[in-house]
Structures are given as structure tokens and as C-alpha cells.
GROMACS .gro file of C-alpha atoms in nm:
model
  268
    1MET     CA    1   0.000   0.022  -0.020
    2SER     CA    2   0.294   0.213   0.041
    3ASN     CA    3   0.310   0.287  -0.336
    4VAL     CA    4  -0.032   0.453  -0.323
    5SER     CA    5  -0.003   0.830  -0.208
    6ALA     CA    6   0.029   1.176  -0.344
    7LEU     CA    7   0.421   1.127  -0.330
    8PRO     CA    8   0.626   1.095  -0.655
    9VAL     CA    9   0.678   0.735  -0.745
   10SER     CA   10   1.013   0.644  -0.922
   11ASN     CA   11   1.009   0.499  -1.269
   12GLU     CA   12   1.353   0.521  -1.389
   13SER     CA   13   1.352   0.181  -1.522
   14LEU     CA   14   1.079   0.305  -1.745
   15ASP     CA   15   1.297   0.414  -2.075
   16THR     CA   16   1.016   0.359  -2.318
   17SER     CA   17   0.726   0.573  -2.431
   18VAL     CA   18   0.399   0.442  -2.283
   19ARG     CA   19   0.262   0.349  -2.611
   20ASP     CA   20   0.524   0.150  -2.683
   21ARG     CA   21   0.501  -0.057  -2.338
   22VAL     CA   22   0.149  -0.133  -2.356
   23SER     CA   23  -0.089  -0.341  -2.575
   24ALA     CA   24  -0.278  -0.222  -2.846
   25GLU     CA   25  -0.594  -0.272  -2.630
   26GLU     CA   26  -0.478  -0.074  -2.340
   27TRP     CA   27  -0.419   0.215  -2.526
   28GLU     CA   28  -0.713   0.239  -2.692
   29VAL     CA   29  -0.869   0.239  -2.307
   30ARG     CA   30  -0.629   0.513  -2.215
   31VAL     CA   31  -0.726   0.737  -2.506
   32THR     CA   32  -1.090   0.665  -2.442
   33LEU     CA   33  -1.031   0.732  -2.079
   34ALA     CA   34  -0.844   1.056  -2.125
   35ALA     CA   35  -1.119   1.165  -2.373
   36ALA     CA   36  -1.353   1.126  -2.039
   37TYR     CA   37  -1.145   1.338  -1.832
   38ARG     CA   38  -1.116   1.643  -2.104
   39LEU     CA   39  -1.480   1.596  -2.166
   40ALA     CA   40  -1.548   1.639  -1.790
   41ALA     CA   41  -1.334   1.967  -1.811
   42LEU     CA   42  -1.491   2.096  -2.091
   43LYS     CA   43  -1.835   2.059  -1.924
   44ARG     CA   44  -1.713   2.179  -1.593
   45TRP     CA   45  -1.757   1.895  -1.393
   46THR     CA   46  -1.394   1.939  -1.229
   47ASP     CA   47  -1.288   2.001  -0.897
   48HIS     CA   48  -0.947   2.143  -0.939
   49ILE     CA   49  -0.699   1.831  -0.902
   50TYR     CA   50  -0.936   1.611  -0.696
   51THR     CA   51  -1.202   1.344  -0.825
   52HIS     CA   52  -1.107   1.079  -1.022
   53PHE     CA   53  -1.229   0.857  -1.330
   54SER     CA   54  -1.086   0.500  -1.365
   55ALA     CA   55  -1.087   0.246  -1.616
   56ARG     CA   56  -1.031  -0.142  -1.579
   57VAL     CA   57  -0.706  -0.262  -1.798
   58PRO     CA   58  -0.811  -0.550  -2.072
   59GLY     CA   59  -0.624  -0.846  -1.981
   60PRO     CA   60  -0.585  -1.115  -1.683
   61GLU     CA   61  -0.428  -0.866  -1.452
   62GLU     CA   62  -0.633  -0.700  -1.199
   63HIS     CA   63  -0.514  -0.352  -1.319
   64PHE     CA   64  -0.704  -0.018  -1.389
   65LEU     CA   65  -0.622   0.333  -1.496
   66ILE     CA   66  -0.657   0.645  -1.294
   67ASN     CA   67  -0.512   1.022  -1.333
   68ALA     CA   68  -0.195   1.155  -1.154
   69PHE     CA   69  -0.241   1.326  -0.839
   70GLY     CA   70  -0.170   1.687  -0.945
   71LEU     CA   71  -0.289   1.727  -1.287
   72LEU     CA   72  -0.610   1.900  -1.384
   73PHE     CA   73  -0.862   1.718  -1.575
   74ASP     CA   74  -0.774   1.913  -1.908
   75GLU     CA   75  -0.413   1.787  -1.852
   76ILE     CA   76  -0.471   1.440  -1.886
   77SER     CA   77  -0.366   1.240  -2.191
   78ALA     CA   78  -0.338   0.872  -2.267
   79SER     CA   79   0.018   0.870  -2.195
   80ASN     CA   80   0.027   1.010  -1.824
   81LEU     CA   81  -0.239   0.806  -1.684
   82VAL     CA   82  -0.113   0.598  -1.398
   83LYS     CA   83  -0.154   0.208  -1.380
   84VAL     CA   84  -0.235   0.069  -1.053
   85ASP     CA   85  -0.326  -0.321  -0.905
   86ILE     CA   86  -0.600  -0.375  -0.696
   87ASP     CA   87  -0.353  -0.415  -0.394
   88GLY     CA   88  -0.244  -0.079  -0.448
   89THR     CA   89   0.062  -0.141  -0.617
   90ILE     CA   90   0.161   0.141  -0.894
   91VAL     CA   91   0.228  -0.058  -1.178
   92ASP     CA   92   0.339   0.259  -1.412
   93ASP     CA   93   0.326   0.634  -1.333
   94PRO     CA   94   0.474   0.797  -1.648
   95THR     CA   95   0.451   1.159  -1.426
   96GLY     CA   96   0.598   1.022  -1.090
   97LEU     CA   97   0.318   1.219  -0.893
   98GLY     CA   98   0.156   0.938  -0.771
   99ILE     CA   99  -0.221   0.901  -0.677
  100ASN     CA  100  -0.468   1.011  -0.480
  101TYR     CA  101  -0.529   0.770  -0.211
  102ALA     CA  102  -0.896   0.845  -0.151
  103GLY     CA  103  -0.932   0.774  -0.537
  104TYR     CA  104  -0.759   0.447  -0.482
  105VAL     CA  105  -1.001   0.328  -0.191
  106ILE     CA  106  -1.331   0.419  -0.393
  107HIS     CA  107  -1.229   0.288  -0.724
  108SER     CA  108  -1.048  -0.038  -0.627
  109ALA     CA  109  -1.340  -0.111  -0.407
  110ILE     CA  110  -1.583  -0.125  -0.701
  111HIS     CA  111  -1.341  -0.268  -0.982
  112ALA     CA  112  -1.238  -0.557  -0.713
  113ALA     CA  113  -1.599  -0.634  -0.657
  114ARG     CA  114  -1.753  -0.583  -1.000
  115PRO     CA  115  -1.531  -0.729  -1.261
  116ASP     CA  116  -1.838  -0.652  -1.502
  117LEU     CA  117  -1.817  -0.270  -1.459
  118LYS     CA  118  -1.507  -0.158  -1.670
  119ALA     CA  119  -1.510   0.214  -1.589
  120VAL     CA  120  -1.591   0.399  -1.255
  121LEU     CA  121  -1.654   0.801  -1.293
  122HIS     CA  122  -1.656   1.006  -0.993
  123THR     CA  123  -1.728   1.403  -0.955
  124HIS     CA  124  -1.777   1.680  -0.697
  125THR     CA  125  -2.005   1.899  -0.891
  126ARG     CA  126  -2.198   2.167  -0.692
  127ASP     CA  127  -2.541   2.057  -0.816
  128GLY     CA  128  -2.440   1.676  -0.722
  129ILE     CA  129  -2.329   1.745  -0.398
  130ALA     CA  130  -2.620   1.949  -0.350
  131VAL     CA  131  -2.865   1.662  -0.450
  132SER     CA  132  -2.673   1.448  -0.233
  133ALA     CA  133  -2.724   1.677   0.073
  134GLN     CA  134  -3.054   1.632   0.026
  135LYS     CA  135  -3.283   1.382   0.242
  136GLY     CA  136  -3.498   1.279  -0.067
  137GLY     CA  137  -3.176   1.254  -0.305
  138LEU     CA  138  -3.273   1.231  -0.672
  139LEU     CA  139  -3.639   1.337  -0.712
  140PRO     CA  140  -3.844   1.192  -0.977
  141ILE     CA  141  -3.915   1.528  -1.124
  142SER     CA  142  -3.794   1.510  -1.466
  143GLN     CA  143  -3.764   1.304  -1.752
  144HIS     CA  144  -3.376   1.275  -1.707
  145SER     CA  145  -3.411   1.162  -1.337
  146LEU     CA  146  -3.697   0.931  -1.422
  147SER     CA  147  -3.468   0.757  -1.652
  148PHE     CA  148  -3.267   0.646  -1.317
  149SER     CA  149  -3.589   0.546  -1.131
  150GLY     CA  150  -3.525   0.260  -0.929
  151ARG     CA  151  -3.140   0.234  -1.048
  152VAL     CA  152  -2.958   0.502  -0.782
  153ALA     CA  153  -2.763   0.349  -0.476
  154TYR     CA  154  -2.691   0.573  -0.189
  155HIS     CA  155  -2.372   0.587   0.077
  156GLY     CA  156  -2.351   0.738   0.360
  157TYR     CA  157  -2.083   1.001   0.413
  158GLU     CA  158  -1.825   0.876   0.634
  159GLY     CA  159  -1.536   1.123   0.586
  160VAL     CA  160  -1.275   1.162   0.326
  161ALA     CA  161  -1.232   0.792   0.198
  162LEU     CA  162  -0.900   0.697   0.354
  163ASP     CA  163  -1.031   0.412   0.556
  164LEU     CA  164  -0.999   0.092   0.371
  165ASP     CA  165  -1.263  -0.067   0.550
  166GLU     CA  166  -1.523   0.150   0.403
  167ARG     CA  167  -1.450  -0.017   0.070
  168GLU     CA  168  -1.676  -0.307   0.202
  169ARG     CA  169  -1.975  -0.112   0.286
  170LEU     CA  170  -1.918   0.108  -0.023
  171VAL     CA  171  -1.972  -0.197  -0.256
  172ALA     CA  172  -2.244  -0.333  -0.025
  173ASP     CA  173  -2.438  -0.006  -0.066
  174LEU     CA  174  -2.387  -0.004  -0.432
  175GLY     CA  175  -2.539  -0.371  -0.478
  176ASP     CA  176  -2.597  -0.449  -0.824
  177LYS     CA  177  -2.658  -0.124  -0.918
  178SER     CA  178  -2.418   0.079  -1.156
  179VAL     CA  179  -2.496   0.453  -1.046
  180MET     CA  180  -2.446   0.579  -0.650
  181ILE     CA  181  -2.501   0.928  -0.460
  182LEU     CA  182  -2.230   0.927  -0.211
  183ARG     CA  183  -2.410   1.167   0.049
  184ASN     CA  184  -2.267   1.487   0.125
  185HIS     CA  185  -1.978   1.399  -0.153
  186GLY     CA  186  -2.080   1.348  -0.476
  187LEU     CA  187  -2.196   1.152  -0.772
  188LEU     CA  188  -2.059   0.826  -0.908
  189THR     CA  189  -2.144   0.623  -1.215
  190ALA     CA  190  -2.004   0.346  -1.358
  191GLY     CA  191  -2.018   0.127  -1.677
  192VAL     CA  192  -1.969  -0.184  -1.889
  193SER     CA  193  -1.722   0.064  -2.086
  194VAL     CA  194  -1.600   0.420  -2.038
  195GLU     CA  195  -1.853   0.510  -2.307
  196HIS     CA  196  -2.152   0.380  -2.099
  197ALA     CA  197  -2.050   0.522  -1.770
  198PHE     CA  198  -2.021   0.870  -1.925
  199GLN     CA  199  -2.331   0.874  -2.066
  200GLN     CA  200  -2.465   0.790  -1.735
  201LEU     CA  201  -2.298   1.075  -1.561
  202HIS     CA  202  -2.406   1.317  -1.827
  203ARG     CA  203  -2.758   1.232  -1.766
  204LEU     CA  204  -2.726   1.229  -1.389
  205GLU     CA  205  -2.531   1.553  -1.369
  206TYR     CA  206  -2.797   1.708  -1.549
  207ALA     CA  207  -3.088   1.565  -1.357
  208CYS     CA  208  -2.931   1.714  -1.042
  209ASN     CA  209  -2.900   2.060  -1.220
  210ILE     CA  210  -3.277   2.063  -1.325
  211GLN     CA  211  -3.347   1.966  -0.973
  212ILE     CA  212  -3.161   2.242  -0.806
  213ALA     CA  213  -3.304   2.460  -1.051
  214ALA     CA  214  -3.645   2.370  -0.998
  215GLN     CA  215  -3.625   2.369  -0.627
  216THR     CA  216  -3.466   2.753  -0.657
  217ALA     CA  217  -3.768   2.882  -0.821
  218GLY     CA  218  -3.942   3.073  -0.576
  219ASN     CA  219  -4.230   2.891  -0.391
  220ALA     CA  220  -4.343   2.675  -0.706
  221GLU     CA  221  -4.478   2.330  -0.604
  222LEU     CA  222  -4.320   2.041  -0.780
  223ILE     CA  223  -4.508   1.821  -0.995
  224PHE     CA  224  -4.450   1.479  -0.919
  225PRO     CA  225  -4.548   1.215  -1.190
  226PRO     CA  226  -4.786   0.940  -1.092
  227ALA     CA  227  -4.649   0.588  -1.017
  228GLU     CA  228  -4.770   0.432  -1.350
  229VAL     CA  229  -4.563   0.675  -1.542
  230VAL     CA  230  -4.254   0.654  -1.339
  231ALA     CA  231  -4.280   0.286  -1.407
  232LYS     CA  232  -4.304   0.331  -1.741
  233VAL     CA  233  -4.012   0.557  -1.783
  234GLU     CA  234  -3.834   0.281  -1.578
  235GLU     CA  235  -3.927   0.024  -1.833
  236GLN     CA  236  -3.825   0.236  -2.134
  237ALA     CA  237  -3.509   0.327  -1.978
  238LYS     CA  238  -3.359  -0.047  -1.981
  239VAL     CA  239  -3.310   0.035  -2.348
  240PHE     CA  240  -2.977   0.247  -2.245
  241SER     CA  241  -2.909   0.162  -1.893
  242SER     CA  242  -2.742  -0.182  -1.949
  243GLY     CA  243  -2.486   0.017  -2.217
  244THR     CA  244  -2.524  -0.244  -2.476
  245GLY     CA  245  -2.757  -0.064  -2.719
  246PRO     CA  246  -2.627   0.174  -2.975
  247GLY     CA  247  -2.736   0.449  -2.800
  248VAL     CA  248  -2.416   0.463  -2.615
  249GLN     CA  249  -2.187   0.464  -2.877
  250ARG     CA  250  -2.404   0.723  -3.072
  251HIS     CA  251  -2.383   0.962  -2.768
  252TRP     CA  252  -2.007   0.928  -2.714
  253ASN     CA  253  -1.939   0.972  -3.097
  254ALA     CA  254  -2.118   1.315  -3.070
  255LEU     CA  255  -1.911   1.404  -2.760
  256ILE     CA  256  -1.568   1.318  -2.925
  257ARG     CA  257  -1.696   1.549  -3.221
  258GLU     CA  258  -1.734   1.832  -2.984
  259LEU     CA  259  -1.417   1.758  -2.796
  260ASP     CA  260  -1.194   1.725  -3.110
  261ARG     CA  261  -1.300   2.064  -3.191
  262HIS     CA  262  -1.109   2.192  -2.901
  263GLY     CA  263  -0.792   1.965  -2.947
  264THR     CA  264  -0.675   1.611  -3.003
  265ASP     CA  265  -0.362   1.631  -2.748
  266TYR     CA  266  -0.536   1.377  -2.514
  267LYS     CA  267  -0.479   1.104  -2.746
  268ASP     CA  268  -0.102   1.156  -2.712
   0.00000   0.00000   0.00000
């Protein structure tokens, strides 16, 4: 566990470029994850150098990729992501910056317990945290929030995630879901791919934006759809919630076109 920290980690033996020493499959995941970081920066979902996105590395090893601790989201690229194993040993750290230990605790918990989930995205946005602090959590008041009906898990706040034993409770609270609101903390989505996890985060962030906007509109009474409509939307949402339909890639392709208009150095 000593390698998981905010302190620099020596990589003196790594004298080749990252692209030269990883598989084509890993490089593809690196590019996609780097794009997710850049998109989050573009959409202002960042908290300076804090919060973290991760993705499982293809192959038999229990490795995942995460951001170097100290880089802004708009500085993340395919080649500067850090590779760490489930036990907390840093396998490859091109920057020498190490990683955020709290990020390791949260992401390793889900990657270890849920091999079906290939990516885990976590944010500290203003509206996401505001909703997380509300007793009612995400309210069924918009088409966006209704699409998460029955699919959101909640995890109570235990302080900064530095205790390894919190991983058991976090995983227990997540259960078989892939969307979680961390009370008094922020949002978390996971997916069968980075693209799937990002689509869920995109919709969840917007649902929180809508909720906070609706709640600050004076004394206007909120309309809650009837139970039968909630159930109907819940069933309709299954089309994209699994992450296997064509909508996920269509959504992602449009995001990449948007991102590439701002630069493509995330692919380096």
C-alpha cells in the first residue's frame, strides 16, 4: 500500500514511451479514458485536481488506470494516466506524481467487487453535491431523473475516503447497481465501458442541475409524475441503462466530435 499516495513514485526503469510498452487494447482504453477527463473539464464537472475517473485495463491482471495526483482534468492524456493494481501497487506512473489515495480506495473497491463494470467515474459538482445532501436524494421530477428510477444506490458519508474498510460498505450499498450518490460528497457512475459510464454521468449531472434549478424557483410547487408513469419510464430506460445498445456509442461519438474541435492532444 505504500505506493498509493500523493508522493512521487520513481519510474527510472521505464525508458520507453507508454505507447510502446502497452498493448493496443490498453492504449485504446487510455485514449478513451483521457477523452472522458477532457470532456468533464469541458463541461466544468471538475474540482481542481480532485476527483477521479478510472478504467479497467484489458487482460488477466487486476489493473486499472486513474489520473496522476496533481494534474488538472484538461491536462490528462493517454500517456500520463497511472496504472495501479487492485492491491495498491503502482505498476506504471509516467509522471512520477503518484495517485490520490482516496481515489484508490473508492475505485479499487468497485473494480475488485464488480468485474462487470469496466469504468468508474466520480465527480464533486456543485449541483451533484447539493442533491447528495438532500434527504430525498434524486427526485423523480424530470425525464432525466426518471430514467434513473430504481437504479440509484446511496452511500452515507464517512469522511474522506481514506479507510480501506469503507470499501466493504461502499460495495454493499452499491449492490447490483451502477449509479451511486455519495451522501454529502458527490456522484458516481460506472459502466460496462467508459462510454457507458460517461453517458450515465452526463444524464445524472443534468438531472441534478434540473432539480436544483426547480427547487430554487421561488415557492413553486413541484409536480411528481404518477406511479404508473414512473414505472413506464423505468421500463423504457432499460434500453440504454445496460450500456449495450447503439445509443451509447452514438452519444459518445457526438461527444468526441465536440471534444476534437477543442484539440486532440488527449490522444498523445
